[in-house]
Amino acid sequence: MTEPSTLQDRLIAQFDAMPPQMQIAAKHLIDHPQDVALMSMRDLARRAGVSPATMTRLAQFLGASGYEDLRHEQAETIRRGEGFAARALATPHSAPEALVQQVLEELARHVATLTQPETLASIAAAARALSKARRIFVLGARSCHAIAWHFHYVMSLLGERTRHLDGPGGTGPDALMRAQPGDMLLAISVSPYAAAGLELAAHARTQGLGVVAITDSAVAPLAGLADHLLVCPTASPGFFHSLTPAMALSEALCALLAESDRAGALAGLERSDAQLRALGTYATAIPRRPG
Amino acid sequence: MTEPSTLQDRLIAQFDAMPPQMQIAAKHLIDHPQDVALMSMRDLARRAGVSPATMTRLAQFLGASGYEDLRHEQAETIRRGEGFAARALATPHSAPEALVQQVLEELARHVATLTQPETLASIAAAARALSKARRIFVLGARSCHAIAWHFHYVMSLLGERTRHLDGPGGTGPDALMRAQPGDMLLAISVSPYAAAGLELAAHARTQGLGVVAITDSAVAPLAGLADHLLVCPTASPGFFHSLTPAMALSEALCALLAESDRAGALAGLERSDAQLRALGTYATAIPRRPG
DNA sequence: AGTAATATGAAACAAGTGTTGCTTCGCGTG
DNA sequence: CACGCGAAGCAACACTTGTTTCATATTACT
């Protein structure tokens, strides 16, 4: 009688009873259910980092006679449009749900806005400039700290080129003392514009650093002293300014920088990975759920 | 300049130039475009009442190298949710611009994904739980630090309810010592899952705290011990996992929490604002460009 | 510590995949 | 009436598919 359950539900329900490799496979199916019907089992297994045999075993573990059973089931699900397309149904939401929907829809729209051709060109140009820099100093005060830190963190996995102008005791800006010609500054600043960040950016500018600015207006304080200006929308139906589009910009920059030196990025990542694994930083196995 | 039109459009456009059998095949593809990706070509040919060879010829007639080209194209279309496609405005990009566009489009799509009704309900439920908490501890290790910090920062403008489990000298987790029943934990964790964060979350759980988790899979390590689970996609065409959707989730939560106590939020904001202005934290005028 | 039980990947398997070359068919033209 | 020519099916092709088998690790339990 309990048969209307979806593939994902069954995978989740039985997840804890699976052997490790099968859990890896199951996790992949849960996270990419569409791919069950859209690609071959062997390809899927390769992406999941699992032997093809494991996929067959997983299918049989779920009670199916084989993997093709799963495929047919998922194909039927997709045909019914339950894949993703359940949009724009009349939405008899509660008040809070309506608000979340508004917020998220606006964020999605804002991020989509960034794909305008001129914006793309600005991003590409900024990335090109940053990729040539000897060092990249990263600056983001107050709310923009999140973006600055994230950019620095990601880049630090690739190598040693970024310096984050922040730190305990207010000693963050000190790193600028070692700035040299050929270095660049990535500064993030949205309204209300933190004075400290602006002063530091202006100072860096006087030292001859090139400036890439992520900010919320073409006439924001940072705009005047930026060599490359990336404007991101921050409006939101909610209480606060949004930093999601700024985060998207930052991630786009990271993607470009990694791509511009693919080999170097890979090498750096591998070195990071080796150390992090050696230190047991990451959980390796998918742990059982506590009973 | 590649393929400004969808498969169906191209089929219709060239329909009249096709030989009879090929038209039968084409009609079937036009009427059941999904099946191109969801079943084998031979099956499809059988249903259309056409020889398999005709299908191959049809594909090549359209300029594709073979039928599998069509299959991949359709699979991609289905993956994107098919229904509404802001696709393929002629984009004669340079390579880097094409990559940025892909990245940003995928991010926008992911954020849009979060507006599914079930997701909205989860977010609303999580926010409700958090709004009732006496205190909210915020936890995000490594890459997730950006999200955790941002949530804490925004909430700290409203009042004193959040504690960020991080800090210099590794003393971050200490704040948990003062946790009491009725407190909650907001934990953020995406793959690769940082072990430290997971342990801390598990520990908080044993102390009786309710847990809201933002993570990237229904079977992520955090999922098992979460009372409220918010799943955000992290895939990206670029090198790295994306945190933009997680940021969007966090901002949605903030918006709801502020809204749930509008008066309190306003009062808190005013107090923050007063102090920050008194200290000259924010730049008031737009400075002229130096020199 | 030793043994039974289980989990796993490599390789072998038959069945099915999309493609291609060849043949046949139908039909209009010289 | 040959003739040529495109269309369509058949059958063999090389390849990939999902599955199974089996030997080897790995794990769990006295």
XYZ file of C-alpha atoms (C1' of nucleotides) in Angstrom:
642
model
C 0.000 0.000 0.000
C 2.966 2.253 0.393
C 3.788 2.523 -3.250
C 3.109 6.142 -4.208
C 6.469 7.080 -2.786
C 8.949 8.654 -5.132
C 12.351 7.250 -5.941
C 14.086 9.834 -3.823
C 11.917 9.089 -0.828
C 12.707 5.405 -1.003
C 16.404 6.099 -1.375
C 16.356 8.341 1.657
C 14.277 5.921 3.676
C 16.604 2.997 3.083
C 19.755 5.054 3.006
C 20.983 4.073 6.419
C 20.749 0.404 5.699
C 23.088 0.610 2.724
C 26.769 -0.256 2.527
C 29.113 2.696 2.008
C 29.617 2.497 -1.731
C 25.919 2.104 -2.259
C 25.325 5.191 -0.164
C 27.602 7.176 -2.430
C 25.599 5.959 -5.392
C 22.306 6.674 -3.636
C 23.394 10.169 -2.718
C 24.089 10.886 -6.337
C 20.681 9.671 -7.402
C 19.043 11.729 -4.690
C 20.898 14.843 -5.721
C 20.467 14.312 -9.468
C 17.328 12.243 -9.891
C 16.760 13.398 -13.441
C 19.992 11.885 -14.612
C 18.681 8.406 -13.929
C 16.578 8.701 -17.043
C 18.757 11.104 -18.967
C 22.064 9.301 -19.084
C 23.376 5.790 -19.161
C 23.999 3.949 -15.946
C 27.684 3.642 -16.642
C 28.073 7.374 -17.153
C 26.150 8.028 -13.986
C 28.293 5.569 -12.081
C 31.414 7.249 -13.391
C 30.183 10.626 -12.215
C 29.320 9.263 -8.819
C 32.739 7.646 -8.593
C 31.281 4.213 -8.185
C 31.493 0.918 -9.989
C 28.662 0.122 -12.421
C 27.939 -3.020 -10.467
C 27.062 -0.921 -7.452
C 24.303 0.785 -9.380
C 22.729 -2.500 -10.311
C 22.999 -3.632 -6.723
C 21.388 -0.430 -5.548
C 18.454 -0.950 -7.861
C 17.968 -4.478 -6.638
C 18.379 -3.334 -3.069
C 15.333 -1.130 -3.580
C 13.298 -4.094 -4.690
C 13.485 -3.399 -8.396
C 14.496 -6.195 -10.704
C 17.254 -4.069 -12.150
C 18.422 -0.595 -12.974
C 16.168 -0.285 -15.980
C 13.188 -0.432 -13.669
C 14.423 2.732 -12.027
C 15.001 4.299 -15.384
C 11.450 3.646 -16.552
C 10.050 4.961 -13.326
C 12.034 8.176 -13.559
C 11.215 8.603 -17.230
C 7.538 8.387 -16.344
C 8.009 10.956 -13.600
C 9.686 13.344 -16.006
C 6.978 12.829 -18.599
C 4.377 13.858 -16.074
C 6.210 17.105 -15.608
C 6.986 16.432 -11.979
C 10.624 16.887 -12.732
C 10.781 20.554 -11.952
C 8.210 22.372 -13.956
C 5.612 22.767 -11.213
C 5.930 26.523 -11.410
C 3.411 29.290 -11.428
C 0.609 27.257 -10.013
C -1.769 29.528 -8.241
C -0.035 29.916 -4.933
C -2.392 29.868 -1.981
C 0.419 30.547 0.395
C 0.495 31.561 3.927
C 1.821 35.055 4.406
C 5.376 34.055 5.296
C 5.621 31.692 2.342
C 4.486 34.430 0.021
C 7.247 36.654 1.335
C 9.940 34.031 0.872
C 8.722 33.439 -2.615
C 8.912 37.121 -3.421
C 12.376 37.400 -1.964
C 13.741 34.372 -3.767
C 12.143 35.257 -7.058
C 13.644 38.709 -6.899
C 17.049 37.277 -6.088
C 16.846 34.880 -9.014
C 15.859 37.759 -11.264
C 18.757 39.834 -10.028
C 21.265 37.110 -10.661
C 19.800 36.576 -14.103
C 20.215 40.300 -14.701
C 23.956 39.852 -14.445
C 23.995 37.883 -17.677
C 23.474 41.034 -19.705
C 26.169 41.249 -22.354
C 27.737 44.442 -21.002
C 27.927 42.975 -17.514
C 29.489 39.797 -18.851
C 32.087 41.862 -20.630
C 32.892 43.812 -17.457
C 33.303 40.622 -15.481
C 35.548 39.096 -18.093
C 37.660 42.242 -18.232
C 37.963 42.405 -14.462
C 38.944 38.759 -14.304
C 41.566 39.292 -16.960
C 43.066 42.132 -14.978
C 43.044 40.138 -11.758
C 44.617 37.138 -13.423
C 47.601 39.256 -14.402
C 48.074 40.670 -10.941
C 51.016 39.598 -8.870
C 48.919 39.678 -5.734
C 45.263 40.330 -5.089
C 44.287 42.141 -1.909
C 40.686 41.577 -0.917
C 38.709 44.118 1.027
C 35.145 44.025 2.298
C 33.949 45.742 5.437
C 30.893 44.929 7.505
C 28.221 43.147 5.460
C 30.616 42.791 2.558
C 32.986 40.807 4.722
C 31.093 37.669 3.775
C 31.793 38.172 0.086
C 35.397 39.246 0.561
C 36.142 36.334 2.815
C 34.539 33.854 0.480
C 36.528 35.112 -2.486
C 39.721 34.934 -0.507
C 38.945 31.471 0.782
C 38.255 30.028 -2.625
C 41.333 31.615 -4.132
C 43.461 30.453 -1.231
C 42.681 26.883 -2.233
C 44.348 27.563 -5.548
C 47.474 29.282 -4.372
C 49.015 32.124 -2.506
C 48.051 35.123 -4.537
C 45.330 36.663 -2.402
C 45.641 38.589 0.853
C 42.564 39.297 2.907
C 42.673 42.784 4.420
C 41.048 41.808 7.653
C 41.957 40.207 10.893
C 41.715 40.405 14.660
C 42.964 43.417 16.488
C 42.382 45.720 13.572
C 45.654 44.684 11.963
C 43.960 43.661 8.741
C 45.037 46.603 6.612
C 48.666 46.105 7.508
C 49.166 43.655 4.681
C 48.854 46.581 2.303
C 52.269 47.744 3.484
C 53.857 45.118 1.294
C 51.878 46.041 -1.778
C 53.906 46.499 -4.935
C 53.203 47.789 -8.395
C 51.409 45.090 -10.305
C 49.273 44.156 -7.332
C 45.552 44.678 -7.431
C 42.754 45.315 -4.979
C 39.352 43.668 -5.091
C 37.053 45.847 -3.020
C 33.455 45.074 -2.175
C 31.166 47.749 -0.822
C 27.413 48.171 -0.814
C 25.144 50.707 0.788
C 25.416 51.756 3.538
C 29.019 52.228 2.560
C 31.416 51.494 5.376
C 33.821 54.378 5.707
C 36.754 52.259 6.769
C 36.679 50.235 3.596
C 36.476 53.274 1.392
C 39.434 54.946 3.030
C 41.508 51.848 2.665
C 40.572 51.494 -0.973
C 41.467 55.107 -1.624
C 44.769 54.595 0.100
C 45.537 51.528 -1.971
C 44.747 53.550 -5.024
C 47.294 56.194 -4.109
C 49.847 53.428 -3.775
C 49.360 52.592 -7.395
C 47.259 49.490 -7.068
C 44.652 48.701 -9.686
C 41.173 48.444 -8.240
C 38.349 46.087 -9.102
C 35.175 47.136 -7.322
C 32.000 45.189 -6.638
C 29.392 47.660 -5.546
C 25.729 48.493 -5.906
C 25.712 51.563 -8.096
C 27.605 53.236 -10.871
C 27.849 56.276 -8.641
C 28.741 54.485 -5.430
C 31.753 55.845 -3.559
C 33.937 53.062 -4.864
C 32.937 53.664 -8.452
C 35.075 56.749 -8.757
C 38.326 55.038 -7.998
C 37.756 51.708 -9.654
C 39.531 50.579 -12.774
C 36.973 47.832 -13.220
C 33.486 48.396 -11.897
C 31.062 45.535 -11.335
C 27.597 46.679 -10.360
C 25.253 44.275 -8.619
C 21.643 44.893 -7.604
C 20.904 44.712 -3.892
C 17.209 45.530 -3.653
C 14.994 43.021 -1.913
C 11.373 42.828 -0.808
C 12.660 41.945 2.625
C 14.073 44.112 5.348
C 17.658 44.065 4.244
C 19.833 44.624 1.274
C 20.725 41.468 -0.519
C 24.241 40.188 -1.066
C 23.284 37.175 -3.089
C 23.992 38.883 -6.436
C 27.340 40.069 -5.106
C 28.113 36.514 -4.124
C 27.214 35.380 -7.604
C 29.582 37.961 -9.050
C 32.351 36.806 -6.777
C 31.834 33.198 -7.770
C 31.843 34.129 -11.431
C 35.187 35.849 -10.900
C 36.575 32.811 -9.141
C 35.442 30.548 -11.952
C 37.154 32.732 -14.519
C 40.350 33.032 -12.549
C 40.550 29.298 -12.102
C 39.839 28.750 -15.749
C 42.451 31.245 -16.870
C 45.151 29.108 -15.341
C 43.571 25.714 -15.395
C 46.718 23.734 -14.860
C 47.895 25.909 -12.009
C 44.492 25.812 -10.399
C 44.377 22.049 -10.550
C 47.835 21.742 -9.077
C 46.979 24.142 -6.282
C 43.749 22.371 -5.535
C 45.504 19.062 -5.338
C 48.010 20.393 -2.880
C 45.268 21.880 -0.744
C 43.329 18.679 -0.921
C 46.274 16.584 0.135
C 46.861 18.636 3.236
C 43.222 18.904 4.186
C 42.719 15.185 3.871
C 45.871 14.439 5.791
C 44.558 16.567 8.614
C 41.175 14.889 8.538
C 39.469 18.162 7.857
C 36.662 16.621 5.880
C 34.267 13.898 6.787
C 35.021 11.133 4.318
C 32.362 8.527 4.759
C 28.717 9.389 4.823
C 27.941 8.789 8.447
C 25.009 6.800 9.670
C 22.229 8.717 11.124
C 22.108 8.500 14.861
C 19.249 6.221 15.834
C 25.539 31.749 -33.703
C 25.221 28.114 -32.737
C 21.619 27.056 -32.263
C 19.279 29.923 -31.687
C 16.235 27.656 -31.949
C 14.868 24.663 -30.161
C 14.704 21.194 -31.651
C 11.017 21.471 -32.371
C 11.457 24.775 -34.142
C 14.084 23.351 -36.419
C 11.966 20.303 -37.186
C 9.011 22.473 -38.109
C 11.109 24.839 -40.160
C 12.600 22.106 -42.310
C 9.533 19.897 -42.311
C 8.438 20.625 -45.847
C 11.803 19.789 -47.302
C 11.755 16.257 -45.931
C 10.883 13.025 -47.700
C 7.650 11.343 -46.559
C 9.049 8.801 -44.105
C 11.228 11.415 -42.533
C 8.198 13.639 -42.096
C 6.467 10.859 -40.179
C 9.481 10.597 -37.927
C 9.699 14.359 -37.538
C 6.041 14.619 -36.609
C 6.598 12.098 -33.857
C 9.512 14.060 -32.460
C 7.509 17.257 -32.591
C 4.600 15.661 -30.758
C 6.718 13.832 -28.182
C 9.965 15.764 -27.850
C 10.650 14.380 -24.391
C 10.874 10.851 -25.705
C 13.989 11.719 -27.653
C 15.884 11.696 -24.396
C 13.742 9.236 -22.486
C 13.768 6.175 -24.733
C 16.037 4.468 -27.185
C 15.984 5.487 -30.792
C 14.864 2.078 -31.933
C 11.895 2.130 -29.585
C 10.982 5.580 -30.728
C 11.260 4.527 -34.364
C 9.017 1.566 -33.680
C 6.381 3.795 -32.121
C 6.566 6.202 -34.989
C 6.246 3.308 -37.412
C 9.504 4.135 -39.072
C 12.762 2.387 -39.708
C 15.609 3.166 -37.314
C 17.743 4.317 -40.182
C 15.233 7.056 -40.898
C 15.821 8.497 -37.455
C 19.538 8.667 -38.013
C 18.947 10.268 -41.391
C 16.599 12.782 -39.818
C 19.218 13.765 -37.280
C 21.818 14.252 -39.967
C 19.300 16.103 -42.079
C 19.091 18.658 -39.278
C 22.824 19.157 -39.344
C 23.613 17.040 -36.322
C 26.334 14.446 -36.590
C 23.949 11.766 -35.423
C 20.965 10.942 -33.318
C 22.870 11.146 -30.052
C 23.418 14.813 -30.656
C 19.674 15.293 -30.544
C 19.461 13.197 -27.431
C 21.997 15.276 -25.562
C 20.329 18.467 -26.603
C 16.939 17.268 -25.409
C 18.391 15.949 -22.162
C 19.846 19.354 -21.463
C 16.531 20.992 -22.222
C 14.740 18.695 -19.794
C 17.342 19.276 -17.115
C 16.725 22.987 -17.301
C 13.056 22.601 -16.546
C 11.985 23.021 -20.145
C 8.847 24.992 -19.371
C 10.256 28.452 -19.595
C 13.517 28.897 -21.353
C 15.290 32.229 -21.453
C 17.632 30.562 -23.832
C 20.111 31.270 -26.476
C 19.803 34.878 -27.303
C 22.372 34.868 -30.012
C 25.551 35.023 -27.972
C 28.736 35.346 -29.980
C 30.854 35.426 -26.864
C 34.459 35.115 -26.188
C 35.272 31.973 -24.274
C 35.498 33.588 -20.835
C 32.258 35.477 -21.313
C 30.516 32.288 -22.292
C 31.697 30.682 -19.083
C 30.505 33.540 -16.896
C 27.189 33.411 -18.613
C 26.861 29.709 -17.981
C 27.814 30.114 -14.370
C 25.431 32.976 -13.709
C 22.564 31.369 -15.571
C 22.952 28.213 -13.584
C 23.048 30.176 -10.349
C 19.892 32.050 -11.279
C 18.215 28.775 -12.130
C 19.261 27.286 -8.829
C 17.908 30.197 -6.851
C 14.685 29.980 -8.822
C 14.525 26.308 -7.912
C 14.163 27.288 -4.285
C 10.719 28.705 -4.966
C 9.224 25.242 -5.252
C 6.251 25.001 -2.921
C 7.779 22.328 -0.692
C 10.971 24.319 -0.308
C 9.041 27.454 0.551
C 7.170 25.533 3.206
C 10.403 24.205 4.685
C 11.887 27.662 4.852
C 8.802 29.080 6.486
C 8.748 26.265 9.011
C 12.422 26.704 9.802
C 11.968 30.423 10.244
C 9.041 29.860 12.561
C 11.128 27.569 14.703
C 14.034 30.001 14.777
C 11.794 32.903 15.655
C 10.646 31.084 18.773
C 14.164 30.269 19.906
C 15.622 32.028 22.877
C 19.002 32.145 21.231
C 20.283 31.115 17.830
C 23.770 29.690 17.550
C 25.201 29.915 14.055
C 27.718 27.450 12.751
C 29.489 27.261 9.402
C 32.960 25.887 8.883
C 35.333 26.630 6.036
C 33.500 27.694 2.886
C 30.248 27.920 4.810
C 31.760 30.485 7.128
C 30.714 33.180 4.680
C 27.059 32.225 4.969
C 27.133 31.723 8.717
C 28.861 35.012 9.314
C 26.484 36.888 7.062
C 23.443 35.473 8.819
C 24.890 36.360 12.174
C 25.819 39.838 11.074
C 22.389 40.670 9.738
C 20.679 39.275 12.786
C 23.043 41.134 15.082
C 21.737 44.380 13.652
C 18.312 43.435 14.978
C 19.225 42.353 18.442
C 21.191 40.046 20.618
C 19.724 36.678 19.860
C 22.419 35.127 17.699
C 25.823 33.759 18.677
C 28.380 32.955 16.026
C 30.291 29.773 16.868
C 33.576 30.972 15.528
C 36.429 33.151 16.570
C 40.180 33.502 16.886
C 42.178 30.994 18.842
C 39.703 28.213 18.261
C 37.488 29.427 21.070
C 34.478 29.728 18.805
C 32.603 26.680 20.037
C 32.864 27.803 23.646
C 29.703 29.833 23.367
C 27.808 26.577 23.203
C 28.607 26.070 26.896
C 25.889 28.510 27.772
C 23.289 26.886 25.563
C 19.961 26.217 27.218
C 16.853 24.321 26.269
C 14.873 26.458 23.906
C 17.969 27.554 22.047
C 18.494 26.539 18.465
C 21.390 25.921 16.127
C 21.576 27.079 12.546
C 24.226 24.934 10.885
C 25.479 25.333 7.346
C 27.496 22.599 5.669
C 28.106 21.699 2.057
C 30.339 19.159 0.415
C 33.136 18.585 1.183
C 31.703 18.411 4.642
C 34.020 19.871 7.248
C 34.363 17.389 10.073
C 34.702 20.029 12.769
C 31.352 21.555 11.988
C 29.611 18.219 11.961
C 30.978 17.233 15.322
C 29.928 20.479 16.852
C 26.445 20.166 15.416
C 26.136 16.649 16.753
C 27.281 17.851 20.135
C 24.747 20.657 20.152
C 22.120 18.126 19.302
C 22.962 16.015 22.324
C 22.598 19.115 24.437
C 18.996 19.297 23.385
C 19.228 22.128 20.898
C 16.929 22.147 17.912
C 18.833 22.155 14.653
C 18.101 23.975 11.400
C 20.440 22.760 8.689
C 21.327 24.353 5.365
C 23.100 21.735 3.312
C 23.376 20.361 -0.186
C 21.673 17.010 -0.030
C 18.845 15.218 1.700
C 21.387 12.652 2.819
C 24.197 14.996 3.749
C 25.760 14.329 7.129
C 23.813 17.154 8.700
C 20.505 15.911 7.369
C 20.245 13.149 9.892
C 20.330 15.365 12.921
C 18.359 18.303 11.626
C 14.875 19.172 12.789
C 14.476 21.454 9.803
C 16.353 20.617 6.645
C 16.899 23.178 3.894
C 18.523 21.733 0.798
C 20.280 24.040 -1.639
C 21.880 23.079 -4.951
C 25.607 23.715 -5.249
C 26.493 22.476 -8.706
C 28.210 24.917 -11.029
C 29.802 24.794 -14.452
C 32.866 26.362 -12.885
C 35.613 24.881 -10.830
C 33.999 25.194 -7.457
C 30.824 24.469 -5.617
C 28.526 27.415 -5.440
C 27.288 29.039 -2.261
C 25.043 31.580 -3.904
C 21.903 29.489 -3.387
C 22.857 28.971 0.242
C 23.252 32.712 0.593
C 19.807 33.183 -0.896
C 18.373 30.742 1.631
C 20.058 32.582 4.456
C 18.696 35.905 3.287
C 15.224 34.460 2.967
C 15.472 33.290 6.567
C 16.616 36.712 7.698
C 13.729 38.361 5.897
C 11.237 36.060 7.566
C 12.746 36.481 10.990
C 12.681 40.242 10.701
C 9.119 40.161 9.461
C 7.961 37.894 12.248
C 8.784 40.592 14.774
C 8.527 43.708 12.709
C 8.361 46.136 15.599
C 11.256 44.549 17.416
C 13.323 44.449 14.274
C 12.720 48.096 13.571
C 13.620 49.069 17.095
C 16.796 47.020 16.972
C 17.777 48.458 13.637
C 17.298 51.979 14.911
C 19.499 51.352 17.868
C 22.214 49.830 15.679
C 21.934 52.686 13.288
C 22.265 55.277 15.986
C 25.497 53.846 17.260
C 26.997 53.216 13.859
C 26.291 56.759 12.747
C 27.621 58.200 15.963
C 30.865 56.364 15.347
C 31.027 57.529 11.764
C 31.005 54.009 10.490
C 29.288 54.852 7.267
C 30.259 57.322 4.607
C 27.502 59.871 4.242
C 28.467 61.921 1.223
C 29.660 60.499 -2.030
C 33.324 61.403 -2.192
C 34.842 62.990 -5.255
C 37.300 61.031 -7.213
C 40.726 61.794 -5.842
C 43.221 63.546 -8.057
C 42.806 -13.455 17.080
C 40.301 -16.124 13.978
C 36.494 -16.945 11.388
C 32.315 -16.066 9.074
C 29.857 -12.709 6.591
C 29.639 -9.042 3.772
C 31.161 -5.567 0.437
C 33.652 -4.454 -3.665
C 35.819 -3.961 -8.330
C 37.502 -6.369 -12.585
C 36.293 -8.882 -16.097
C 33.133 -11.616 -18.995
C 28.512 -11.821 -20.793
C 24.527 -11.433 -23.816
C 21.364 -8.091 -25.335
C 20.566 -3.918 -27.287
C 22.430 0.525 -29.169
C 23.059 3.898 -33.227
C 25.174 3.731 -37.626
C 26.408 2.356 -42.357
C 26.511 0.114 -46.808
C 23.875 -2.226 -49.843
C 19.726 -3.453 -52.105
C 15.209 -2.818 -53.617
C 11.441 -0.143 -54.823
C 8.792 3.516 -57.153
C 8.448 6.955 -60.389
C 9.204 10.542 -63.676
C 12.190 11.697 -67.857
C 14.445 11.264 -72.234
C 11.280 1.119 -72.528
C 15.449 1.470 -70.366
C 17.475 4.830 -67.454
C 18.603 7.435 -63.515
C 17.679 8.952 -58.992
C 16.094 9.631 -54.564
C 13.703 7.158 -50.803
C 13.274 3.414 -47.694
C 14.153 -1.052 -45.561
C 17.285 -4.830 -44.381
C 21.118 -6.691 -42.282
C 25.684 -6.573 -40.614
C 28.658 -3.540 -38.130
C 31.254 -1.877 -34.092
C 30.175 -0.394 -29.882
C 27.875 0.393 -25.503
C 24.539 -1.051 -22.454
C 23.067 -3.353 -17.853
C 23.954 -7.560 -15.564
C 26.361 -11.438 -13.503
C 30.211 -14.026 -11.844
C 34.082 -14.574 -9.176
C 38.155 -13.578 -6.594
C 39.646 -10.352 -3.270
C 39.291 -6.990 0.424
C 36.993 -5.385 4.236
C 34.123 -5.683 8.165
C 31.825 -7.711 12.131
C 31.507 -10.972 15.673
C 32.783 -14.114 18.902
